[in-house]
Amino acid sequence: MNTILTFLNGFVQYRRGKQTGLAGLLGLIIFVLAVYRWDITYPILESLKIIDFFDNLGLIYEGEPGTTLYAIMLFLSRAAIVIMFFLAVALILSLFLMIIGSSKLGQNLLAYVVLTIMIPLLIVWMLGYYIAYCFGFRTKKEKAEESYENWHQETFGEHSDRYKEEQLKYEESRLSPSDLLKKYCTTYYIEDTISHLNRLPIFGDTVFMLGETYDGSLYILMPDPLLKYNRKMDIEYRRDYSTPIKAVPFTVKNVVLEKKDDSNIMKYRPEKMVISLKKNPEYNVNSELIKYEFLVDIDFWDIKSFYMPDIDIKDIKHYISSFGKRNDYRIYLEDKVEKYFSQKQHLLNFLYRDISSEKFQEVTNDLKELNATNEDIVKMINDSPKILGVNNE
């Protein structure tokens, strides 16, 4: 019987040793594969912050893999010894506590020792925490909550930029369509307006002045190099001050969207500033006379305010700046360029006639008013139909 038990005990020890050896062999194989495929192993260890951990301990030697491996293995060996030591101490202490706690006297003695040690430590900890709290100490959770509260106030509070921005949009949403349009325009005086309009139209123009009449109507003003000349004639010959100028009537519609976002802030904003060009009711596409689809004649002196729009605004760029590529504008510029140079040539012909000095001075003064700012440019590109928009067919 003893022989059988000895045999079975040896067999069990053999199986245990075999399992232990198999686990060690498997670990060795994994280690060899990890070293062999270091290009795959390194990113994994780096993502797990293991490389950074060893580097902070000073175990990584650049360019010396052998020294690095030796240092790491030595560290792991020492760590294993320390862990085994603490486990042994914990085991002995646990056995000691079990022996003491098995009797009533031992339990009372153990409770007395624990309370004697823990109560002073607890009092010191609470006192230290209270003092630190009085001096502004906060836990990580409290700091995180305080930081979030400050961020929320700065971002969504009444003094935040976002709140002010929404308030501005709310004020914009209450503006009339024309006032909203003028908010993105620069006001011009009449002399500055005349100077700006004193140019020859070129196909593809994008910058147009705006005018508001006394009855509140809005117009896109066409460039007119004859405006200064006609105005001078009106003043000198005491006409009825009816100086016509071509313009495009338009209306503005402000579509407002109101909603709340995730921060529970009411958002007021113009969803779109819709600018609609009005068509000429007298337009007849089959007429032999020049009939514009959009352009109408208005009296320059009926305009009370002049504006230069911000062409970078999407709606202004889409609705107003694009007029320079319409067929109406092409027809207008052909007619205006021809009239300008014809009038100038007509005055120049007077200078070659036998006229008095007073008449000569008068014609010279009239010619000074025909000084379109881009006259030289138009002369240079006058032979380029594509640029001027002239159709030579």
PDB file of N, CA and C in Angstrom, residues 267-341:
ATOM      1  N   LYS A 267     -31.176  80.948 -29.807  1.00  0.00           N
ATOM      2  CA  LYS A 267     -30.399  81.453 -30.934  1.00  0.00           C
ATOM      3  C   LYS A 267     -31.331  82.221 -31.875  1.00  0.00           C
ATOM      4  N   TYR A 268     -31.054  83.500 -32.012  1.00  0.00           N
ATOM      5  CA  TYR A 268     -31.787  84.329 -32.963  1.00  0.00           C
ATOM      6  C   TYR A 268     -30.809  84.694 -34.072  1.00  0.00           C
ATOM      7  N   ARG A 269     -31.106  84.337 -35.265  1.00  0.00           N
ATOM      8  CA  ARG A 269     -30.203  84.708 -36.348  1.00  0.00           C
ATOM      9  C   ARG A 269     -30.974  84.791 -37.654  1.00  0.00           C
ATOM     10  N   PRO A 270     -30.577  85.747 -38.515  1.00  0.00           N
ATOM     11  CA  PRO A 270     -31.195  85.771 -39.829  1.00  0.00           C
ATOM     12  C   PRO A 270     -30.734  84.570 -40.630  1.00  0.00           C
ATOM     13  N   GLU A 271     -31.654  83.688 -40.953  1.00  0.00           N
ATOM     14  CA  GLU A 271     -31.276  82.493 -41.694  1.00  0.00           C
ATOM     15  C   GLU A 271     -30.781  82.871 -43.082  1.00  0.00           C
ATOM     16  N   LYS A 272     -31.404  83.887 -43.661  1.00  0.00           N
ATOM     17  CA  LYS A 272     -30.994  84.314 -44.988  1.00  0.00           C
ATOM     18  C   LYS A 272     -31.514  85.722 -45.240  1.00  0.00           C
ATOM     19  N   MET A 273     -30.650  86.557 -45.826  1.00  0.00           N
ATOM     20  CA  MET A 273     -31.061  87.892 -46.233  1.00  0.00           C
ATOM     21  C   MET A 273     -31.363  87.811 -47.724  1.00  0.00           C
ATOM     22  N   VAL A 274     -32.625  87.623 -48.059  1.00  0.00           N
ATOM     23  CA  VAL A 274     -33.030  87.404 -49.446  1.00  0.00           C
ATOM     24  C   VAL A 274     -33.196  88.752 -50.136  1.00  0.00           C
ATOM     25  N   ILE A 275     -32.414  88.980 -51.184  1.00  0.00           N
ATOM     26  CA  ILE A 275     -32.488  90.208 -51.973  1.00  0.00           C
ATOM     27  C   ILE A 275     -33.128  89.864 -53.310  1.00  0.00           C
ATOM     28  N   SER A 276     -34.265  90.473 -53.606  1.00  0.00           N
ATOM     29  CA  SER A 276     -35.002  90.179 -54.841  1.00  0.00           C
ATOM     30  C   SER A 276     -34.958  91.391 -55.760  1.00  0.00           C
ATOM     31  N   LEU A 277     -34.481  91.192 -56.989  1.00  0.00           N
ATOM     32  CA  LEU A 277     -34.465  92.265 -57.975  1.00  0.00           C
ATOM     33  C   LEU A 277     -35.851  92.389 -58.599  1.00  0.00           C
ATOM     34  N   LYS A 278     -36.336  93.615 -58.712  1.00  0.00           N
ATOM     35  CA  LYS A 278     -37.659  93.852 -59.298  1.00  0.00           C
ATOM     36  C   LYS A 278     -37.538  93.974 -60.816  1.00  0.00           C
ATOM     37  N   LYS A 279     -38.435  93.322 -61.520  1.00  0.00           N
ATOM     38  CA  LYS A 279     -38.437  93.410 -62.975  1.00  0.00           C
ATOM     39  C   LYS A 279     -39.207  94.650 -63.438  1.00  0.00           C
ATOM     40  N   ASN A 280     -38.758  95.179 -64.574  1.00  0.00           N
ATOM     41  CA  ASN A 280     -39.390  96.355 -65.159  1.00  0.00           C
ATOM     42  C   ASN A 280     -40.749  95.967 -65.743  1.00  0.00           C
ATOM     43  N   PRO A 281     -41.847  96.557 -65.260  1.00  0.00           N
ATOM     44  CA  PRO A 281     -43.175  96.174 -65.781  1.00  0.00           C
ATOM     45  C   PRO A 281     -43.359  96.536 -67.253  1.00  0.00           C
ATOM     46  N   GLU A 282     -42.539  97.477 -67.769  1.00  0.00           N
ATOM     47  CA  GLU A 282     -42.656  97.885 -69.169  1.00  0.00           C
ATOM     48  C   GLU A 282     -41.757  97.062 -70.086  1.00  0.00           C
ATOM     49  N   TYR A 283     -41.104  96.060 -69.525  1.00  0.00           N
ATOM     50  CA  TYR A 283     -40.151  95.288 -70.326  1.00  0.00           C
ATOM     51  C   TYR A 283     -40.872  94.485 -71.402  1.00  0.00           C
ATOM     52  N   ASN A 284     -40.359  94.590 -72.620  1.00  0.00           N
ATOM     53  CA  ASN A 284     -40.908  93.852 -73.754  1.00  0.00           C
ATOM     54  C   ASN A 284     -39.739  93.288 -74.540  1.00  0.00           C
ATOM     55  N   VAL A 285     -39.574  91.982 -74.479  1.00  0.00           N
ATOM     56  CA  VAL A 285     -38.410  91.364 -75.091  1.00  0.00           C
ATOM     57  C   VAL A 285     -38.425  91.499 -76.606  1.00  0.00           C
ATOM     58  N   ASN A 286     -39.596  91.714 -77.201  1.00  0.00           N
ATOM     59  CA  ASN A 286     -39.701  91.811 -78.663  1.00  0.00           C
ATOM     60  C   ASN A 286     -39.595  93.251 -79.171  1.00  0.00           C
ATOM     61  N   SER A 287     -39.447  94.205 -78.264  1.00  0.00           N
ATOM     62  CA  SER A 287     -39.396  95.601 -78.672  1.00  0.00           C
ATOM     63  C   SER A 287     -38.078  95.915 -79.363  1.00  0.00           C
ATOM     64  N   GLU A 288     -38.139  96.756 -80.379  1.00  0.00           N
ATOM     65  CA  GLU A 288     -36.927  97.166 -81.071  1.00  0.00           C
ATOM     66  C   GLU A 288     -36.185  98.236 -80.287  1.00  0.00           C
ATOM     67  N   LEU A 289     -36.894  98.938 -79.409  1.00  0.00           N
ATOM     68  CA  LEU A 289     -36.238  99.925 -78.565  1.00  0.00           C
ATOM     69  C   LEU A 289     -35.511  99.224 -77.423  1.00  0.00           C
ATOM     70  N   ILE A 290     -34.603  99.955 -76.782  1.00  0.00           N
ATOM     71  CA  ILE A 290     -33.872  99.374 -75.649  1.00  0.00           C
ATOM     72  C   ILE A 290     -34.814  99.291 -74.454  1.00  0.00           C
ATOM     73  N   LYS A 291     -35.211  98.094 -74.125  1.00  0.00           N
ATOM     74  CA  LYS A 291     -36.075  97.860 -72.973  1.00  0.00           C
ATOM     75  C   LYS A 291     -35.345  96.926 -72.015  1.00  0.00           C
ATOM     76  N   TYR A 292     -35.036  97.447 -70.847  1.00  0.00           N
ATOM     77  CA  TYR A 292     -34.294  96.651 -69.881  1.00  0.00           C
ATOM     78  C   TYR A 292     -35.249  95.809 -69.035  1.00  0.00           C
ATOM     79  N   GLU A 293     -34.774  94.620 -68.703  1.00  0.00           N
ATOM     80  CA  GLU A 293     -35.602  93.740 -67.876  1.00  0.00           C
ATOM     81  C   GLU A 293     -35.621  94.205 -66.429  1.00  0.00           C
ATOM     82  N   PHE A 294     -34.495  94.779 -65.960  1.00  0.00           N
ATOM     83  CA  PHE A 294     -34.399  95.193 -64.560  1.00  0.00           C
ATOM     84  C   PHE A 294     -34.113  96.690 -64.402  1.00  0.00           C
ATOM     85  N   LEU A 295     -33.353  97.286 -65.317  1.00  0.00           N
ATOM     86  CA  LEU A 295     -32.936  98.675 -65.171  1.00  0.00           C
ATOM     87  C   LEU A 295     -34.091  99.640 -65.403  1.00  0.00           C
ATOM     88  N   VAL A 296     -34.162 100.656 -64.537  1.00  0.00           N
ATOM     89  CA  VAL A 296     -35.164 101.715 -64.677  1.00  0.00           C
ATOM     90  C   VAL A 296     -34.463 103.060 -64.503  1.00  0.00           C
ATOM     91  N   ASP A 297     -35.122 104.129 -64.938  1.00  0.00           N
ATOM     92  CA  ASP A 297     -34.608 105.489 -64.741  1.00  0.00           C
ATOM     93  C   ASP A 297     -35.178 106.066 -63.457  1.00  0.00           C
ATOM     94  N   ILE A 298     -34.296 106.594 -62.611  1.00  0.00           N
ATOM     95  CA  ILE A 298     -34.734 107.315 -61.415  1.00  0.00           C
ATOM     96  C   ILE A 298     -34.019 108.664 -61.393  1.00  0.00           C
ATOM     97  N   ASP A 299     -34.584 109.586 -60.646  1.00  0.00           N
ATOM     98  CA  ASP A 299     -33.974 110.907 -60.516  1.00  0.00           C
ATOM     99  C   ASP A 299     -32.896 110.850 -59.440  1.00  0.00           C
ATOM    100  N   PHE A 300     -31.688 111.240 -59.823  1.00  0.00           N
ATOM    101  CA  PHE A 300     -30.576 111.184 -58.874  1.00  0.00           C
ATOM    102  C   PHE A 300     -30.860 112.016 -57.633  1.00  0.00           C
ATOM    103  N   TRP A 301     -31.630 113.087 -57.792  1.00  0.00           N
ATOM    104  CA  TRP A 301     -31.890 113.978 -56.659  1.00  0.00           C
ATOM    105  C   TRP A 301     -32.985 113.447 -55.745  1.00  0.00           C
ATOM    106  N   ASP A 302     -33.622 112.356 -56.133  1.00  0.00           N
ATOM    107  CA  ASP A 302     -34.608 111.723 -55.251  1.00  0.00           C
ATOM    108  C   ASP A 302     -33.956 110.779 -54.243  1.00  0.00           C
ATOM    109  N   ILE A 303     -32.657 110.568 -54.394  1.00  0.00           N
ATOM    110  CA  ILE A 303     -31.943 109.651 -53.497  1.00  0.00           C
ATOM    111  C   ILE A 303     -31.456 110.433 -52.286  1.00  0.00           C
ATOM    112  N   LYS A 304     -31.837 109.972 -51.104  1.00  0.00           N
ATOM    113  CA  LYS A 304     -31.448 110.677 -49.879  1.00  0.00           C
ATOM    114  C   LYS A 304     -30.197 110.103 -49.231  1.00  0.00           C
ATOM    115  N   SER A 305     -29.923 108.797 -49.445  1.00  0.00           N
ATOM    116  CA  SER A 305     -28.773 108.155 -48.795  1.00  0.00           C
ATOM    117  C   SER A 305     -28.074 107.239 -49.784  1.00  0.00           C
ATOM    118  N   PHE A 306     -26.754 107.202 -49.659  1.00  0.00           N
ATOM    119  CA  PHE A 306     -25.939 106.368 -50.538  1.00  0.00           C
ATOM    120  C   PHE A 306     -25.107 105.415 -49.679  1.00  0.00           C
ATOM    121  N   TYR A 307     -24.976 104.173 -50.141  1.00  0.00           N
ATOM    122  CA  TYR A 307     -24.282 103.149 -49.368  1.00  0.00           C
ATOM    123  C   TYR A 307     -23.341 102.348 -50.262  1.00  0.00           C
ATOM    124  N   MET A 308     -22.220 101.954 -49.656  1.00  0.00           N
ATOM    125  CA  MET A 308     -21.302 101.014 -50.301  1.00  0.00           C
ATOM    126  C   MET A 308     -21.397  99.688 -49.550  1.00  0.00           C
ATOM    127  N   PRO A 309     -21.921  98.633 -50.170  1.00  0.00           N
ATOM    128  CA  PRO A 309     -22.106  97.357 -49.464  1.00  0.00           C
ATOM    129  C   PRO A 309     -20.797  96.605 -49.288  1.00  0.00           C
ATOM    130  N   ASP A 310     -20.781  95.756 -48.284  1.00  0.00           N
ATOM    131  CA  ASP A 310     -19.647  94.856 -48.057  1.00  0.00           C
ATOM    132  C   ASP A 310     -19.807  93.657 -48.987  1.00  0.00           C
ATOM    133  N   ILE A 311     -18.998  93.607 -50.036  1.00  0.00           N
ATOM    134  CA  ILE A 311     -19.179  92.566 -51.058  1.00  0.00           C
ATOM    135  C   ILE A 311     -18.736  91.197 -50.570  1.00  0.00           C
ATOM    136  N   ASP A 312     -18.125  91.130 -49.377  1.00  0.00           N
ATOM    137  CA  ASP A 312     -17.738  89.825 -48.837  1.00  0.00           C
ATOM    138  C   ASP A 312     -18.914  89.109 -48.181  1.00  0.00           C
ATOM    139  N   ILE A 313     -20.014  89.835 -47.913  1.00  0.00           N
ATOM    140  CA  ILE A 313     -21.209  89.203 -47.362  1.00  0.00           C
ATOM    141  C   ILE A 313     -21.822  88.308 -48.429  1.00  0.00           C
ATOM    142  N   LYS A 314     -22.120  87.069 -48.056  1.00  0.00           N
ATOM    143  CA  LYS A 314     -22.560  86.067 -49.027  1.00  0.00           C
ATOM    144  C   LYS A 314     -23.781  86.522 -49.815  1.00  0.00           C
ATOM    145  N   ASP A 315     -24.796  87.037 -49.133  1.00  0.00           N
ATOM    146  CA  ASP A 315     -26.034  87.404 -49.824  1.00  0.00           C
ATOM    147  C   ASP A 315     -25.825  88.589 -50.765  1.00  0.00           C
ATOM    148  N   ILE A 316     -25.013  89.552 -50.348  1.00  0.00           N
ATOM    149  CA  ILE A 316     -24.721  90.699 -51.218  1.00  0.00           C
ATOM    150  C   ILE A 316     -23.928  90.248 -52.432  1.00  0.00           C
ATOM    151  N   LYS A 317     -22.963  89.370 -52.214  1.00  0.00           N
ATOM    152  CA  LYS A 317     -22.162  88.863 -53.330  1.00  0.00           C
ATOM    153  C   LYS A 317     -23.037  88.089 -54.313  1.00  0.00           C
ATOM    154  N   HIS A 318     -23.999  87.336 -53.785  1.00  0.00           N
ATOM    155  CA  HIS A 318     -24.822  86.480 -54.642  1.00  0.00           C
ATOM    156  C   HIS A 318     -25.849  87.281 -55.436  1.00  0.00           C
ATOM    157  N   TYR A 319     -26.490  88.268 -54.793  1.00  0.00           N
ATOM    158  CA  TYR A 319     -27.611  88.954 -55.432  1.00  0.00           C
ATOM    159  C   TYR A 319     -27.207  90.266 -56.112  1.00  0.00           C
ATOM    160  N   ILE A 320     -26.286  91.025 -55.507  1.00  0.00           N
ATOM    161  CA  ILE A 320     -25.953  92.356 -56.024  1.00  0.00           C
ATOM    162  C   ILE A 320     -24.711  92.334 -56.909  1.00  0.00           C
ATOM    163  N   SER A 321     -23.619  91.751 -56.400  1.00  0.00           N
ATOM    164  CA  SER A 321     -22.369  91.767 -57.165  1.00  0.00           C
ATOM    165  C   SER A 321     -22.485  91.009 -58.479  1.00  0.00           C
ATOM    166  N   SER A 322     -23.378  90.028 -58.535  1.00  0.00           N
ATOM    167  CA  SER A 322     -23.512  89.219 -59.747  1.00  0.00           C
ATOM    168  C   SER A 322     -24.235  89.949 -60.877  1.00  0.00           C
ATOM    169  N   PHE A 323     -24.806  91.135 -60.586  1.00  0.00           N
ATOM    170  CA  PHE A 323     -25.546  91.842 -61.638  1.00  0.00           C
ATOM    171  C   PHE A 323     -24.628  92.266 -62.782  1.00  0.00           C
ATOM    172  N   GLY A 324     -23.342  92.433 -62.493  1.00  0.00           N
ATOM    173  CA  GLY A 324     -22.397  92.851 -63.519  1.00  0.00           C
ATOM    174  C   GLY A 324     -22.213  91.849 -64.632  1.00  0.00           C
ATOM    175  N   LYS A 325     -22.785  90.649 -64.492  1.00  0.00           N
ATOM    176  CA  LYS A 325     -22.680  89.630 -65.538  1.00  0.00           C
ATOM    177  C   LYS A 325     -24.026  89.360 -66.214  1.00  0.00           C
ATOM    178  N   ARG A 326     -25.023  90.173 -65.902  1.00  0.00           N
ATOM    179  CA  ARG A 326     -26.340  89.987 -66.523  1.00  0.00           C
ATOM    180  C   ARG A 326     -26.382  90.644 -67.904  1.00  0.00           C
ATOM    181  N   ASN A 327     -27.330  90.208 -68.702  1.00  0.00           N
ATOM    182  CA  ASN A 327     -27.479  90.747 -70.055  1.00  0.00           C
ATOM    183  C   ASN A 327     -27.873  92.223 -70.019  1.00  0.00           C
ATOM    184  N   ASP A 328     -28.694  92.617 -69.044  1.00  0.00           N
ATOM    185  CA  ASP A 328     -29.066  94.024 -68.905  1.00  0.00           C
ATOM    186  C   ASP A 328     -27.834  94.908 -68.770  1.00  0.00           C
ATOM    187  N   TYR A 329     -26.891  94.443 -67.956  1.00  0.00           N
ATOM    188  CA  TYR A 329     -25.682  95.243 -67.728  1.00  0.00           C
ATOM    189  C   TYR A 329     -24.830  95.308 -68.991  1.00  0.00           C
ATOM    190  N   ARG A 330     -24.784  94.246 -69.750  1.00  0.00           N
ATOM    191  CA  ARG A 330     -24.020  94.234 -71.001  1.00  0.00           C
ATOM    192  C   ARG A 330     -24.597  95.248 -71.986  1.00  0.00           C
ATOM    193  N   ILE A 331     -25.927  95.267 -72.135  1.00  0.00           N
ATOM    194  CA  ILE A 331     -26.575  96.218 -73.044  1.00  0.00           C
ATOM    195  C   ILE A 331     -26.357  97.651 -72.556  1.00  0.00           C
ATOM    196  N   TYR A 332     -26.455  97.828 -71.229  1.00  0.00           N
ATOM    197  CA  TYR A 332     -26.285  99.168 -70.658  1.00  0.00           C
ATOM    198  C   TYR A 332     -24.885  99.707 -70.915  1.00  0.00           C
ATOM    199  N   LEU A 333     -23.872  98.876 -70.695  1.00  0.00           N
ATOM    200  CA  LEU A 333     -22.500  99.368 -70.861  1.00  0.00           C
ATOM    201  C   LEU A 333     -22.196  99.687 -72.326  1.00  0.00           C
ATOM    202  N   GLU A 334     -22.735  98.909 -73.251  1.00  0.00           N
ATOM    203  CA  GLU A 334     -22.520  99.216 -74.670  1.00  0.00           C
ATOM    204  C   GLU A 334     -23.078 100.599 -75.007  1.00  0.00           C
ATOM    205  N   ASP A 335     -24.287 100.871 -74.523  1.00  0.00           N
ATOM    206  CA  ASP A 335     -24.922 102.156 -74.796  1.00  0.00           C
ATOM    207  C   ASP A 335     -24.192 103.297 -74.099  1.00  0.00           C
ATOM    208  N   LYS A 336     -23.790 103.083 -72.833  1.00  0.00           N
ATOM    209  CA  LYS A 336     -23.158 104.150 -72.056  1.00  0.00           C
ATOM    210  C   LYS A 336     -21.760 104.466 -72.573  1.00  0.00           C
ATOM    211  N   VAL A 337     -20.981 103.451 -72.945  1.00  0.00           N
ATOM    212  CA  VAL A 337     -19.636 103.689 -73.481  1.00  0.00           C
ATOM    213  C   VAL A 337     -19.723 104.476 -74.786  1.00  0.00           C
ATOM    214  N   GLU A 338     -20.659 104.110 -75.634  1.00  0.00           N
ATOM    215  CA  GLU A 338     -20.813 104.810 -76.917  1.00  0.00           C
ATOM    216  C   GLU A 338     -21.215 106.270 -76.692  1.00  0.00           C
ATOM    217  N   LYS A 339     -22.161 106.518 -75.805  1.00  0.00           N
ATOM    218  CA  LYS A 339     -22.612 107.888 -75.546  1.00  0.00           C
ATOM    219  C   LYS A 339     -21.504 108.727 -74.920  1.00  0.00           C
ATOM    220  N   TYR A 340     -20.725 108.140 -74.046  1.00  0.00           N
ATOM    221  CA  TYR A 340     -19.660 108.885 -73.373  1.00  0.00           C
ATOM    222  C   TYR A 340     -18.620 109.372 -74.378  1.00  0.00           C
ATOM    223  N   PHE A 341     -18.113 108.451 -75.187  1.00  0.00           N
ATOM    224  CA  PHE A 341     -17.074 108.839 -76.140  1.00  0.00           C
ATOM    225  C   PHE A 341     -17.643 109.723 -77.253  1.00  0.00           C
TER     226      PHE A 341
END
